[in-house]
Each structure stands twice: as structure tokens, then as C-alpha cells.
Coordinates of C-alpha atoms in Angstrom, one line a residue:
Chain A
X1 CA 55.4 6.4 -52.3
X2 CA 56.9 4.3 -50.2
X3 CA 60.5 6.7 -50.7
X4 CA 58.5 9.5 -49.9
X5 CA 57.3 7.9 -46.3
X6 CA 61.1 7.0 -45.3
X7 CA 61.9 10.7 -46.1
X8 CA 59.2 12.3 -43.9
X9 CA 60.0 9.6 -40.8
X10 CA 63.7 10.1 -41.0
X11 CA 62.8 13.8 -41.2
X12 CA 60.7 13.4 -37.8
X13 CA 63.4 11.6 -36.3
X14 CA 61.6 8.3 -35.9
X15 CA 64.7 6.6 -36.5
X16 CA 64.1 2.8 -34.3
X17 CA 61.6 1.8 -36.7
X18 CA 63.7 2.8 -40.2
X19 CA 66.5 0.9 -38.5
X20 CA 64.5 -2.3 -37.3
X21 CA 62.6 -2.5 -40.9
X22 CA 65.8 -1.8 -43.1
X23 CA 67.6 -4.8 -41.0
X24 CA 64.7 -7.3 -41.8
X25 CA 64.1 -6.4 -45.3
X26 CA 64.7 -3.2 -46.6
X27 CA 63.5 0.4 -45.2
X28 CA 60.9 0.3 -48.4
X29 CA 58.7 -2.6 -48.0
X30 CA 58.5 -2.7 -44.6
X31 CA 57.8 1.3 -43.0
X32 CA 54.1 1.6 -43.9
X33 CA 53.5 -1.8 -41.5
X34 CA 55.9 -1.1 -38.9
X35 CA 54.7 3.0 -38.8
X36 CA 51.1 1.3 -38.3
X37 CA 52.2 -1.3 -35.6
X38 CA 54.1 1.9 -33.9
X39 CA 50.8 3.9 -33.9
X40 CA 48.8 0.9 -33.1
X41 CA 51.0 -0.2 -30.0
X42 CA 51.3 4.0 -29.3
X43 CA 47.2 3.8 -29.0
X44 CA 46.6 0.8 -27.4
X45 CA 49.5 2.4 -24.3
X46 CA 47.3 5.5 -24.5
X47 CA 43.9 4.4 -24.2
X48 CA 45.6 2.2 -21.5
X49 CA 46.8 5.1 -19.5
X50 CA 43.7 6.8 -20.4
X51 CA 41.2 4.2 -18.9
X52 CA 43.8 3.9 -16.0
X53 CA 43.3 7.7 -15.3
X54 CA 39.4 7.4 -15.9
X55 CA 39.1 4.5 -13.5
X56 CA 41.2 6.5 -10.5
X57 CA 38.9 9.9 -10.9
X58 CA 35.9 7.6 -10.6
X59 CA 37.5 5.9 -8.0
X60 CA 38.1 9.1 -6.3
X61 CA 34.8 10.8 -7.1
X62 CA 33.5 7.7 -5.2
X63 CA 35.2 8.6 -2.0
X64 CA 34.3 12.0 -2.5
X65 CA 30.5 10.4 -2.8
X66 CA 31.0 8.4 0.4
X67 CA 32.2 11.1 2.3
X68 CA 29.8 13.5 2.4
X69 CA 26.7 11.5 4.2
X70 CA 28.0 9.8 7.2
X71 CA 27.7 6.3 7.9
X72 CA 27.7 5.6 4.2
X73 CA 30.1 3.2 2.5
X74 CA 30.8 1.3 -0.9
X75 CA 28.9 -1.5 -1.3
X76 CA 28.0 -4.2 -3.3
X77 CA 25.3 -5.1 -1.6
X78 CA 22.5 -2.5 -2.2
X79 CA 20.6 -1.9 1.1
X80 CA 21.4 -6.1 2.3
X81 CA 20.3 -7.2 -1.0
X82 CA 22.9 -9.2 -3.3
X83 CA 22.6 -8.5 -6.8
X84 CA 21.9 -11.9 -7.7
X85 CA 18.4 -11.4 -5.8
X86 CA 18.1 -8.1 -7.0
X87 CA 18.3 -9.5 -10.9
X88 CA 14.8 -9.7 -12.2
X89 CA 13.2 -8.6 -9.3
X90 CA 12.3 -5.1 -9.3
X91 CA 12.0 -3.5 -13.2
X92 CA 15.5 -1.3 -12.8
X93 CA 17.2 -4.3 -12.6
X94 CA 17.1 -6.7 -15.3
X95 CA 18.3 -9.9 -15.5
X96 CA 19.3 -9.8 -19.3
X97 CA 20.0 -12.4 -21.0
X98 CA 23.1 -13.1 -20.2
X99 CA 25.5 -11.2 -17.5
X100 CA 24.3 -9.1 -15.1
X101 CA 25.8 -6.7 -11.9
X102 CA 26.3 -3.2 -10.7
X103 CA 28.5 -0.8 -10.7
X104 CA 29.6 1.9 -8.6
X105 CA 27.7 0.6 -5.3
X106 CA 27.3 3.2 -2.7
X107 CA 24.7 3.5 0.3
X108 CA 24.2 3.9 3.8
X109 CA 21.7 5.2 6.3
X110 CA 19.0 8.0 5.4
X111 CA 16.2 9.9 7.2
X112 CA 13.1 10.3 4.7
X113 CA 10.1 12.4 6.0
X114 CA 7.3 9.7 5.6
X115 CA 3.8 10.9 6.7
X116 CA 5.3 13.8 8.2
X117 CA 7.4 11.8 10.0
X118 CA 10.9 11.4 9.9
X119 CA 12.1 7.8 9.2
X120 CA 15.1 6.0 9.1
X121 CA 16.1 4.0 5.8
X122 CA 18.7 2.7 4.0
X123 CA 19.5 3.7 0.7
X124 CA 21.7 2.5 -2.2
X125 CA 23.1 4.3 -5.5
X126 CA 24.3 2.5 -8.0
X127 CA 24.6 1.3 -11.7
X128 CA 22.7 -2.1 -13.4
X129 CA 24.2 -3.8 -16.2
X130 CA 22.9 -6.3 -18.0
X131 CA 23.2 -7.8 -21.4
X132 CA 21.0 -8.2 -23.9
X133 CA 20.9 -10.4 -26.8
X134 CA 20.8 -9.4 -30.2
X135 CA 20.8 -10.7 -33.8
X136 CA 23.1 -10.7 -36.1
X137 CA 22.8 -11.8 -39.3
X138 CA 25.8 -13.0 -41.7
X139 CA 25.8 -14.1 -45.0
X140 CA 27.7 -17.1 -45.9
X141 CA 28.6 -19.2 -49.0
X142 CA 27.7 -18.3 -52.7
X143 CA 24.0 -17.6 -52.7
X144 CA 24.3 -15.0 -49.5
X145 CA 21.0 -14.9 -48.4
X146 CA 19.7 -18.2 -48.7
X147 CA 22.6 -19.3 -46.4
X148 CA 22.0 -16.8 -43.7
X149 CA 23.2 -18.0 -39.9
X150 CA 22.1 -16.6 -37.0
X151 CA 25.0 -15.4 -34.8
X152 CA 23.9 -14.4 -31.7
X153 CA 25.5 -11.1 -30.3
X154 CA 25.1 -9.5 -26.8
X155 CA 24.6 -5.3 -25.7
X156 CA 25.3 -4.3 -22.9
X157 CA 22.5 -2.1 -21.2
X158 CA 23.3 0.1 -18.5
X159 CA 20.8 2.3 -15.7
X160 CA 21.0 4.1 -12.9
X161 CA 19.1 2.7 -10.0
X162 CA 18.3 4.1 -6.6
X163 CA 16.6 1.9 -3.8
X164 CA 15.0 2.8 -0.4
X165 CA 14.7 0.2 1.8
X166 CA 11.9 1.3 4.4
X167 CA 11.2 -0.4 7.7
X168 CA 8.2 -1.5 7.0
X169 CA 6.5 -3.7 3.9
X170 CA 4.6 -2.6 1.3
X171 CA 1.4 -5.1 1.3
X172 CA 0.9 -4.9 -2.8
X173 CA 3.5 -4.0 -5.5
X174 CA 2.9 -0.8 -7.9
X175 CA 5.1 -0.4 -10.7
X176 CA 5.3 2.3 -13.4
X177 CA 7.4 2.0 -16.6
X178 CA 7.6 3.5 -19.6
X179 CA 4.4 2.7 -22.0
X180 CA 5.2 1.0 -25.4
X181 CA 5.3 2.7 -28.8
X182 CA 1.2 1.6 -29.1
X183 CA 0.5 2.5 -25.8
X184 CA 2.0 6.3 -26.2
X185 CA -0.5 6.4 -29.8
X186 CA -3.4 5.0 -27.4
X187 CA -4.0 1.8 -29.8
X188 CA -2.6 -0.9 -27.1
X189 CA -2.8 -0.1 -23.9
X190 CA -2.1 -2.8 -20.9
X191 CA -2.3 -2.1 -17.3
X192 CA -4.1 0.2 -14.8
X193 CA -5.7 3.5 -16.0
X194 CA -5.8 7.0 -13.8
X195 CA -7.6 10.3 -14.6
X196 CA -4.6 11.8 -16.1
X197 CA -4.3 10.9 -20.2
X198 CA -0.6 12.4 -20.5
X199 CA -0.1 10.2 -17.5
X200 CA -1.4 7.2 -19.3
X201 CA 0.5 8.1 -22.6
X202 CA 4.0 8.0 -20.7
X203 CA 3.5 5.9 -18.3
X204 CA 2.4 1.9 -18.1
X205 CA 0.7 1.1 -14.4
X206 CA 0.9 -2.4 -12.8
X207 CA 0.0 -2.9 -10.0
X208 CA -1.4 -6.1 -7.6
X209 CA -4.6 -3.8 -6.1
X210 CA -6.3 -1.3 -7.9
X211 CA -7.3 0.3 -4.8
X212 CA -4.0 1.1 -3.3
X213 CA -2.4 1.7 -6.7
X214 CA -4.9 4.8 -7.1
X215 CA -4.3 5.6 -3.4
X216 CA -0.7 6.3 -5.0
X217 CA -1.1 7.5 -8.0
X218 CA -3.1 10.9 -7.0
X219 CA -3.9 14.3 -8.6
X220 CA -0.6 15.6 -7.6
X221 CA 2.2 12.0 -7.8
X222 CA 0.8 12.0 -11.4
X223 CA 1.6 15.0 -12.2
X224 CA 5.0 15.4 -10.6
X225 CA 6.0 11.8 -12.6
X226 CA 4.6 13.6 -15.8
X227 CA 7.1 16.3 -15.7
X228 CA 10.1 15.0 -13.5
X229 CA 10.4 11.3 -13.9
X230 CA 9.3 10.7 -17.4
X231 CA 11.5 7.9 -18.8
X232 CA 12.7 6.3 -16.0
X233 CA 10.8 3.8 -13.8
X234 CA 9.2 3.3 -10.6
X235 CA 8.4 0.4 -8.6
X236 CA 7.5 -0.2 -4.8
X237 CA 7.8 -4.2 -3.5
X238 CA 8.2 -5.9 -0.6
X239 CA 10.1 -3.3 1.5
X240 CA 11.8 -0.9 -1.3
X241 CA 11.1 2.0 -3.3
X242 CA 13.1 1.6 -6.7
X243 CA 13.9 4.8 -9.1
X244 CA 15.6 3.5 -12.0
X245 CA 16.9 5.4 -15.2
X246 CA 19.0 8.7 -15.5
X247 CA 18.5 11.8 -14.0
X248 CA 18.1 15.3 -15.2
X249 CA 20.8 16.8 -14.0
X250 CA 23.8 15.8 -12.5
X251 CA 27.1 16.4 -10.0
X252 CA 30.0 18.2 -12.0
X253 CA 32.2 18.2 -9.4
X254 CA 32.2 14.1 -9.3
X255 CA 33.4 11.9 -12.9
X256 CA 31.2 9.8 -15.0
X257 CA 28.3 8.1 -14.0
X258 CA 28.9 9.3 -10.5
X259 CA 27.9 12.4 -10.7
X260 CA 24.3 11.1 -11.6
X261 CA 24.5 9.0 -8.2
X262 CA 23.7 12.5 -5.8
X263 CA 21.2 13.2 -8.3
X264 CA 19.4 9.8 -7.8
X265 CA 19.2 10.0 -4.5
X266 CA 17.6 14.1 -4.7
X267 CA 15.3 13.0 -7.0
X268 CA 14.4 10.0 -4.5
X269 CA 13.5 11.9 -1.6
X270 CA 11.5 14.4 -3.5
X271 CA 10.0 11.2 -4.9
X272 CA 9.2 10.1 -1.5
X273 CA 7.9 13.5 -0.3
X274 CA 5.3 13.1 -2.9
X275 CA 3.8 10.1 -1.9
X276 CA 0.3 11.1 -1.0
X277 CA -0.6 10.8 2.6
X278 CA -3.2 8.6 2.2
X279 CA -0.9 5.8 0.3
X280 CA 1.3 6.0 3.7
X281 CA -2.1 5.5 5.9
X282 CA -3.4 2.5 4.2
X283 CA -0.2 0.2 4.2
X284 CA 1.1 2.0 7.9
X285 CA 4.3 4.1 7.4
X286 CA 5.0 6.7 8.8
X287 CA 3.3 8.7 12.3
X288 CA 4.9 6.8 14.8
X289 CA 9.4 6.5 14.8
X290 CA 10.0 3.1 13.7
X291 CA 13.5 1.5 13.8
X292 CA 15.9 1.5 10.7
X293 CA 15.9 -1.5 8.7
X294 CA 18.7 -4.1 9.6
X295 CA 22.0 -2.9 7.8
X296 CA 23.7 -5.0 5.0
X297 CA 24.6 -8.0 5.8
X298 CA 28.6 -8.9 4.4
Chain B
X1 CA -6.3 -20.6 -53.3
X2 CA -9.5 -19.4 -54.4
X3 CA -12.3 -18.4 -51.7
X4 CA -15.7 -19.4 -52.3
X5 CA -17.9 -16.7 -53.0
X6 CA -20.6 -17.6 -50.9
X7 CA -17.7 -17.9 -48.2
X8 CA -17.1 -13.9 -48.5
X9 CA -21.1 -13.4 -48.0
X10 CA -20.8 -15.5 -45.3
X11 CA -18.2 -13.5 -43.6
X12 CA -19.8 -10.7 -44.5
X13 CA -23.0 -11.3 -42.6
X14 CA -21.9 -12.7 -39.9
X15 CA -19.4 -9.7 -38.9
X16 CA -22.0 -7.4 -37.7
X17 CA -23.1 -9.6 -35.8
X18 CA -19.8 -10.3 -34.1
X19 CA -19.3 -6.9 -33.8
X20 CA -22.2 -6.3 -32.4
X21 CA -21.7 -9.2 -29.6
X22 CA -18.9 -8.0 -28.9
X23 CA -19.6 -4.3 -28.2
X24 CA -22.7 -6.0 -25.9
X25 CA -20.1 -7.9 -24.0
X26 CA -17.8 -5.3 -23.6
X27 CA -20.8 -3.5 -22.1
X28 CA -21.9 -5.8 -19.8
X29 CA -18.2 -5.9 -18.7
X30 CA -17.5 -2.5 -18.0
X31 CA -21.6 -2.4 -16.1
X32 CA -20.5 -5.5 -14.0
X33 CA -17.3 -3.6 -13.1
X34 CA -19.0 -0.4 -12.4
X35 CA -21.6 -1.8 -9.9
X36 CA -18.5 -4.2 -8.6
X37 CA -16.5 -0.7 -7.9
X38 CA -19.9 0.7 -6.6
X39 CA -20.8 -1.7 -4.2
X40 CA -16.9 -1.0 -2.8
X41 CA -18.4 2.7 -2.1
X42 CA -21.5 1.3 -0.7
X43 CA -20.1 -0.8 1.9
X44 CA -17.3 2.1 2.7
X45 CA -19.9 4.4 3.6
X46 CA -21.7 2.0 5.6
X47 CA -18.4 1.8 7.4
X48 CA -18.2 5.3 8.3
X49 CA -21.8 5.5 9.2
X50 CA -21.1 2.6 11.5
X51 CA -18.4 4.9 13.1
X52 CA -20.6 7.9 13.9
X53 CA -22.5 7.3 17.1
X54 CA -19.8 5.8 19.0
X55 CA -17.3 9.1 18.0
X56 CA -20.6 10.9 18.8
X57 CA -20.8 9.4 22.1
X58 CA -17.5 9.2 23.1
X59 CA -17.1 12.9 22.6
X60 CA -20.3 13.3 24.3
X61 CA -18.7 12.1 27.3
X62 CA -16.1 14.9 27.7
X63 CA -18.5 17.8 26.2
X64 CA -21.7 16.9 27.1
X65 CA -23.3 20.6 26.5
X66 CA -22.1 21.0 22.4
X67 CA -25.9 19.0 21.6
X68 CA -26.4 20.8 18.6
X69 CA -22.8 19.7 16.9
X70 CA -24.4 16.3 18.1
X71 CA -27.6 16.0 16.7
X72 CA -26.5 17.9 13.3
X73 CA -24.3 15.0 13.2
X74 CA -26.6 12.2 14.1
X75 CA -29.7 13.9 11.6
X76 CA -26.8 14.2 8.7
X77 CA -25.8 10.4 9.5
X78 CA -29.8 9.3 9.2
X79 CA -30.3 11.6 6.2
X80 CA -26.8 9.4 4.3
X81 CA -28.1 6.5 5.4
X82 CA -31.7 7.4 4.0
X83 CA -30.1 8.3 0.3
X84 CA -28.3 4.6 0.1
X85 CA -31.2 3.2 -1.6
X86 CA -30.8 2.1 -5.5
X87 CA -33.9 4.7 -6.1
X88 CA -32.1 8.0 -5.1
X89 CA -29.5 9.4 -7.5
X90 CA -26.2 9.3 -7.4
X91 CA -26.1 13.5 -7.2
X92 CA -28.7 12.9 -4.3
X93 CA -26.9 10.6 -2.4
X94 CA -23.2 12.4 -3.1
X95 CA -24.6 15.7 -1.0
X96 CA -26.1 13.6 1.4
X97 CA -22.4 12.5 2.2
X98 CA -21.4 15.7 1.9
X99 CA -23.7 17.4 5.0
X100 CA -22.7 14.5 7.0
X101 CA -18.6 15.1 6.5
X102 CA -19.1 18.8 7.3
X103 CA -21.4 17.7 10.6
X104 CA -18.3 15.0 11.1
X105 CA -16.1 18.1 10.6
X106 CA -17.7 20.1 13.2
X107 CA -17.6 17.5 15.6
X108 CA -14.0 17.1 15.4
X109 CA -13.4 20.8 15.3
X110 CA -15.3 20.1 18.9
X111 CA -12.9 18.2 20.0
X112 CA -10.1 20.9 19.7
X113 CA -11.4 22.4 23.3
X114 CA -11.0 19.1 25.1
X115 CA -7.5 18.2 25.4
X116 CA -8.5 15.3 27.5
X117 CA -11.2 14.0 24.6
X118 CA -7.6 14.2 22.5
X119 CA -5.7 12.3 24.3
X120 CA -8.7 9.5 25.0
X121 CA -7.5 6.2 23.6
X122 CA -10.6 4.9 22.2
X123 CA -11.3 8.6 20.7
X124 CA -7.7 8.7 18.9
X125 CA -8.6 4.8 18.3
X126 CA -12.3 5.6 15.8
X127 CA -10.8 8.9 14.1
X128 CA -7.9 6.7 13.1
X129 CA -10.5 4.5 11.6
X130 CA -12.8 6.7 9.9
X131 CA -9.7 8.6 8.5
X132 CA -8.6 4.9 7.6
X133 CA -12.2 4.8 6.0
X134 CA -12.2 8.2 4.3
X135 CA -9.2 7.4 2.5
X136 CA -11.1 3.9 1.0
X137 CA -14.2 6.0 0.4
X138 CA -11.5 8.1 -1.7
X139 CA -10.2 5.5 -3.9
X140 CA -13.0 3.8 -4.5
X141 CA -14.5 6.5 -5.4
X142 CA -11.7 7.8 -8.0
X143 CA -11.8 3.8 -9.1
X144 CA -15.8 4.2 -9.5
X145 CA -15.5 7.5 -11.4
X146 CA -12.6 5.8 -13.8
X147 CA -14.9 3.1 -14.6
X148 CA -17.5 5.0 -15.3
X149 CA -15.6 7.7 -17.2
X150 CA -14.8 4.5 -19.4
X151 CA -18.0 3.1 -19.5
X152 CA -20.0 7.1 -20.9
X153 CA -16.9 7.7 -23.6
X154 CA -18.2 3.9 -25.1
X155 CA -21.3 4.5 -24.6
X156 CA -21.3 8.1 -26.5
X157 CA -19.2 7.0 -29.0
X158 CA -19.7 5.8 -32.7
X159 CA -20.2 3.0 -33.4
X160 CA -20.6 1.8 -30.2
X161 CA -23.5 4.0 -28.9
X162 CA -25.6 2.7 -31.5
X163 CA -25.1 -0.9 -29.4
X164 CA -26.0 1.2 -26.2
X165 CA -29.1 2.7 -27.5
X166 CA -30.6 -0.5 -28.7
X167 CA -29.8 -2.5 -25.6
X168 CA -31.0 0.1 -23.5
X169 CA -27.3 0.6 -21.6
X170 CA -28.2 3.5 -19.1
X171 CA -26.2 6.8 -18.0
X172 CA -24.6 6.4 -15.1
X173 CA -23.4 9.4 -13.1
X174 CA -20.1 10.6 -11.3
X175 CA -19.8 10.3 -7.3
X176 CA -18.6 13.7 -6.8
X177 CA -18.2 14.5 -3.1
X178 CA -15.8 16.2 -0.7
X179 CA -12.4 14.5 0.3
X180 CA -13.5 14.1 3.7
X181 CA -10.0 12.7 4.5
X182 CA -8.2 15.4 3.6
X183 CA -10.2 17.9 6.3
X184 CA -9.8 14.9 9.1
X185 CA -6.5 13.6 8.7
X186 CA -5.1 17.0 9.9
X187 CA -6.6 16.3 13.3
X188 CA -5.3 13.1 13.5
X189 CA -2.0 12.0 15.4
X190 CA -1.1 8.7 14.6

């Protein structure tokens, strides 16, 4: 076998490696390791030069990004917020269980027609990660499972998040999320309830008054989260709206994950023109041009 | 480990009974919660027909001569007030509300001829607040119909409707009206 391998790499014209192995120790014993530690250094050199080449198109899709709304910028600071502050605050971003940050960071300034009036806001597109932990289980010494140990392993979790930082402050927090595995069966439900049972099945409510969470949540925002923004989460806090998760459709024309970061910010506006007038009255936004929120502080 | 018998026919007999309790309590819960989510609508409404006479008389001030639009209004108001009693029905009470937001609509459609009335501060100043106040009456409303929507599937429902028969756990009625909000809130210029 191992004649058979010199043949075919002396036939490809490899000849460094023959030459190298048959110095050492003889062409025989040594070409199946040295033809793997030639593909194995050949891969690692390509994936290198293939990440390399990955990371400049995103790079350049981001500039791309950036240059089409003016006044926006890379940041990472999403709308004056730094991402510790941002961790385990709003349900998009996670604090994990370990590491946490973003990716990808863009944002700048952003009219949004609140009320019927147009607003200025600031707005940031970017990508959480955190890391979760896991469990793995080894077994180790002669009886295998009695001796199981715990190692503890960590995923990484990535979203897309979108926030709109408004000039003015939400009184009460509302947050929609995905409903549990019992929740979507009906047998465990937790949270608010509104008219709307497909609603309910897709969608967990919490929210710090009743009364201006069903001001939110009409006829027509529960509909429009039933068939646009199923999956992915909501939340409104303090002074931001946050869309997390991944959209529906996407830029081609911009790499990766970057081409979801136009589509977050569509799919936040439309979110925002479906806010139901009344939502705007009772905290109020909107009727009267209010100045844009301070810009991120460096 | 062996269980008693007489253990098992102790559980036994006492589950029904915790069931039972239970059911009540959940019951007197969700009633509790419905008048809580009621009394929200009473005191909304009593907010609005607060409001009435002094958007009746400030728009009588700029259009003295519409006193028809004003006294349909003013009768409408005393006829929703009148139907807030515990003894009138729901139904009764809900169309009561409605005359009055078509008078209120009426009024405001008044209002349309008198640029001046428009741009009166203390005019602009109530239909903010009773558009403010619609919206409440709103969502209290959709928060009074949830609970009661909760309240009728238990209370119709196996085996829990056998609870509400024998305890005597009434029907309780939607509050259906218009979205009086809705038809205001276009006039309004905030």
C-alpha cells in the first residue's frame, strides 16, 4: 500500500514531501503522515485565506450599510447604550452564561412616523452573542456510568437585534416572546392574555400594566405579529423599542449576517407604524415635534 | 412501602372536596377580578360624563344657536348616567353609552364651522381629555370583556359548571359599545 502511494505522489509531482520523508526514514513509512500534515497545513492556509476573505466582504458590506442613510456610523454602542448595560436588560439581549457582545454594530439617526407625526430617533442594527452553558457528559474509569463527570461546555447563541431609541419614555414595559412548548399546547400558559388565541399560542405577553399592554396589543398589532413577527421578540422599556431575532427576508447585495441588518430595520418601522394610536396617546408620543434623543456618547 | 388502605379511602374522599374548593376559589377569583376590571369602566365613564357640560358649554360660547346638538347631548349624558345603576343591564347601560358618543359626535362635528371654537385653548384642552378617556374606556373595556370571556368558558364548562350551578355563580354579560375614540381622535390636534 504504502508503494502504491509513493507511486501516485511522485506521479503528481509532489516531490518536497517524498524527498523530506525518504531523508528522515525511508519514503515508505513516512508518506501517509507527511501527505496528511501537507493537506492538513494546505487546509488550515485555506480556511485562513478563506475567513480572511469572508471577514473583508463583511467588512465592506458594512460600509456599503453605513453609506446609504446619512449620519449613520459603526458603532459599538447601540443608540448610547454599552453592551454591558444592554446584557440582560431587554429579552434580545441575553446575558448568557458566560461571554456576551455584539457584532456588526451599525446605527445613526432615523425619522419614524409616531402618531402621525414624524419623529426623530436613533436606531441601532446589530448582532447579540452570548453563550450558553451546556452539559456534557463523559464517561470515565471502568464501570462508565457510575463514574460519570459533569464537564461543563458552552454554545454560542447568536440574534439579530434592532433598537429604537425614542425621545420620550415608555411609563410601563411590554414584552412579547415566544411561548414555551406547553404554552403553544395551551396546558401552561403564563402571562397576559388578549382576544386573539393564535396570538396567545405563539406569543408569551408580559407586561408591568394590563391596561396599557392591551392598549398595545390591538385587533390589528396582534394580527400583524401573528403573521410577520412570529419567532422573534418584542419588547418596549424605558425609552426603546427592541425587535430581536431574524428576519424574513434579507439584502443580497450585502454578505452574511449583514444583509439581515436593512431587513431589521424595514421590519422596525413597519413595526412602529403599527403601534395603535391609542398606545402613542396614553404614554404621550407623538403629535407635537419633539427633539431627537442625545446621540451616543464615545 | 405499603400504603394503608384506609389511607387510599381517605384520599379518595377528600379529593372531591379539594376539587371542588378549588374550582369555588378559582371562581371567586376570576368574579373579584371581573367587578375589579368593571369598576375601572365605571369610574372611566363617570370621567367622561364629568367632561360633557363644560365641552357643552364652552362650545356653547362660540355657537350659541346649534341648541338642539346641545340638549341631545346633555339628555344622552343624563340618560348614561341614569343606566350606571347595579340594577340596569349591562346591554342596557352599553346603548346608553352609545347615544351619548354619537350626541358627543355631533357636537364635535359642530365644532368643524367654528374655526375659532378650534383653536380655543381650553376646547383643544377637554377633547384631549375625553379622547384621553375614550381610549381608557377602550381598554378597560377589552380587559373587562377578557375577564369575563374567561370567567363564561369556566363557568360552561365540565366539570366546572357543575361548581357554578350549585354555588349559584351568575352570567355576566359583554360591554359591547362603540369605540368612541376612534370617531374623536380624528378631530383632535395634539
Amino acid at each position: 500500500m504504502h508503494l502504491t502511494l509513493l507511486h501516485q505522489i511522485s506521479t503528481a509531482g509532489d516531490t518536497i514531501a517524498v524527498t523530506g520523508l525518504a531523508a528522515i526514514g525511508g519514503p515508505m513509512s513516512w508518506a501517509v503522515p507527511g501527505l496528511l500534515v501537507a493537506f492538513t497545513i494546505g487546509g488550515v492556509v485555506a480556511y485562513g485565506l478563506y475567513k480572511r476573505r469572508q471577514k473583508q466582504a463583511r467588512e465592506a458590506s458594512l460600509q456599503r450599510l453605513v453609506a446609504r442613510y446619512p449620519g449613520w456610523a459603526r458603532t459599538n454602542q447601540p443608540c448610547g447604550y454599552s453592551v454591558k448595560s444592554l446584557a440582560g436588560q431587554t429579552v434580545a439581549t441575553p446575558k448568557g452564561d458566560r461571554r456576551f457582545g455584539m457584532r456588526h454594530g451599525v446605527g445613526g439617526p432615523i425619522t419614524l412616523a409616531i402618531n402621525g407625526t414624524d419623529t426623530p430617533c436613533r436606531v441601532a442594527l446589530f448582532q447579540w452573542v452570548s453563550e450558553k452553558q451546556g452539559r456534557k457528559r463523559t464517561a470515565s474509569g471502568p464501570k462508565g456510568a457510575r463514574n460519570q463527570r459533569k464537564n461543563r461546555t458552552y454554545q454560542e447563541q447568536t440574534q439579530m437585534v434592532g433598537i429604537v431609541r425614542m425621545p420620550f419614555t415608555f411609563p410601563t414595559y411590554v414584552t412579547l416572546r415566544s411561548e414555551s412548548v406547553l404554552g403553544k399546547l395551551g396546558l401552561s400558559r403564563g402571562g397576559d392574555q388578549v382576544e386573539s388565541s393564535e396570538f396567545n399560542r405563539r406569543f408569551r405577553i408580559d407586561g408591568g400594566d394590563r391596561t396599557t399592554t392591551v392598549q398595545l396589543l390591538d385587533a390589528n398589532f396582534q394580527q400583524v405579529m401573528v403573521e410577520r413577527y412570529s419567532g422573534r421578540t418584542m419588547q418596549v422599556n424605558r425609552d426603546v423599542l427592541v425587535l430581536g431575532g431574524s428576519p424574513e427576508h434579507r439584502d443580497d447585495g450585502l454578505t452574511g449576517v449583514i444583509g439581515e441588518l436593512p431587513a431589521i430595520l424595514q421590519d422596525m418601522e413597519a413595526l412602529v407604524g403599527h403601534v395603535p394610536p391609542p398606545f402613542w396617546r396614553a404614554i404621550g408620543a407623538g403629535g407635537q415635534a419633539a427633539p431627537p434623543p442625545a446621540p451616543p456618547s464615545s | 412501602m405499603t400504603v394503608e388502605p384506609w389511607f387510599v379511602l381517605l384520599v379518595v374522599a377528600i379529593s372531591p372536596f379539594a376539587l371542588l374548593g378549588i374550582s369555588y376559589n378559582r371562581f371567586v377569583v376570576q368574579v373579584a377580578s371581573t367587578n375589579a376590571t368593571w369598576a375601572n369602566i365605571d369610574t372611566q365613564l363617570q370621567r367622561r360624563h364629568d367632561l360633557i357640560p363644560n365641552l357643552v358649554r364652552t362650545v356653547a360660547g362660540y355657537a350659541a344657536h346649534e341648541r338642539d346638538t346641545f340638549e341631545a347631548v346633555t339628555a344622552a349624558r343624563t340618560r348614561a348616567i341614569a343606566a350606571i345603576p347595579t340594577d340596569v343591564s349591562v346591554d342596557q347601560q352599553a346603548r346608553a353609552e352609545d347615544a351619548l358618543t354619537q350626541g358627543l359626535t355631533s357636537l364635535l362635528a359642530v365644532t368643524e364651522g367654528y374655526p375659532p371654537l378650534k383653536s380655543d385653548r381650553n376646547f383643544r384642552d377637554l377633547q384631549r381629555q375625553l379622547v384621553e378617556t375614550e381610549d381608557r374606556i377602550a381598554a378597560s373595556r377589552r380587559l373587562y370583556n377578557l375577564e369575563v370571556a374567561a370567567y363564561e368558558r369556566r363557568r360552561r364548562s365540565l366539570p366546572s359548571n357543575l361548581v357554578a350551578n350549585a354555588f349559584g355563580f351568575d352570567e355576566r354579560r359583554l360591554f359591547e359599545i362603540q369605540d368612541a375614540a376612534a370617531a374623536h381622535a380624528v378631530e383632535v390636534g395634539f
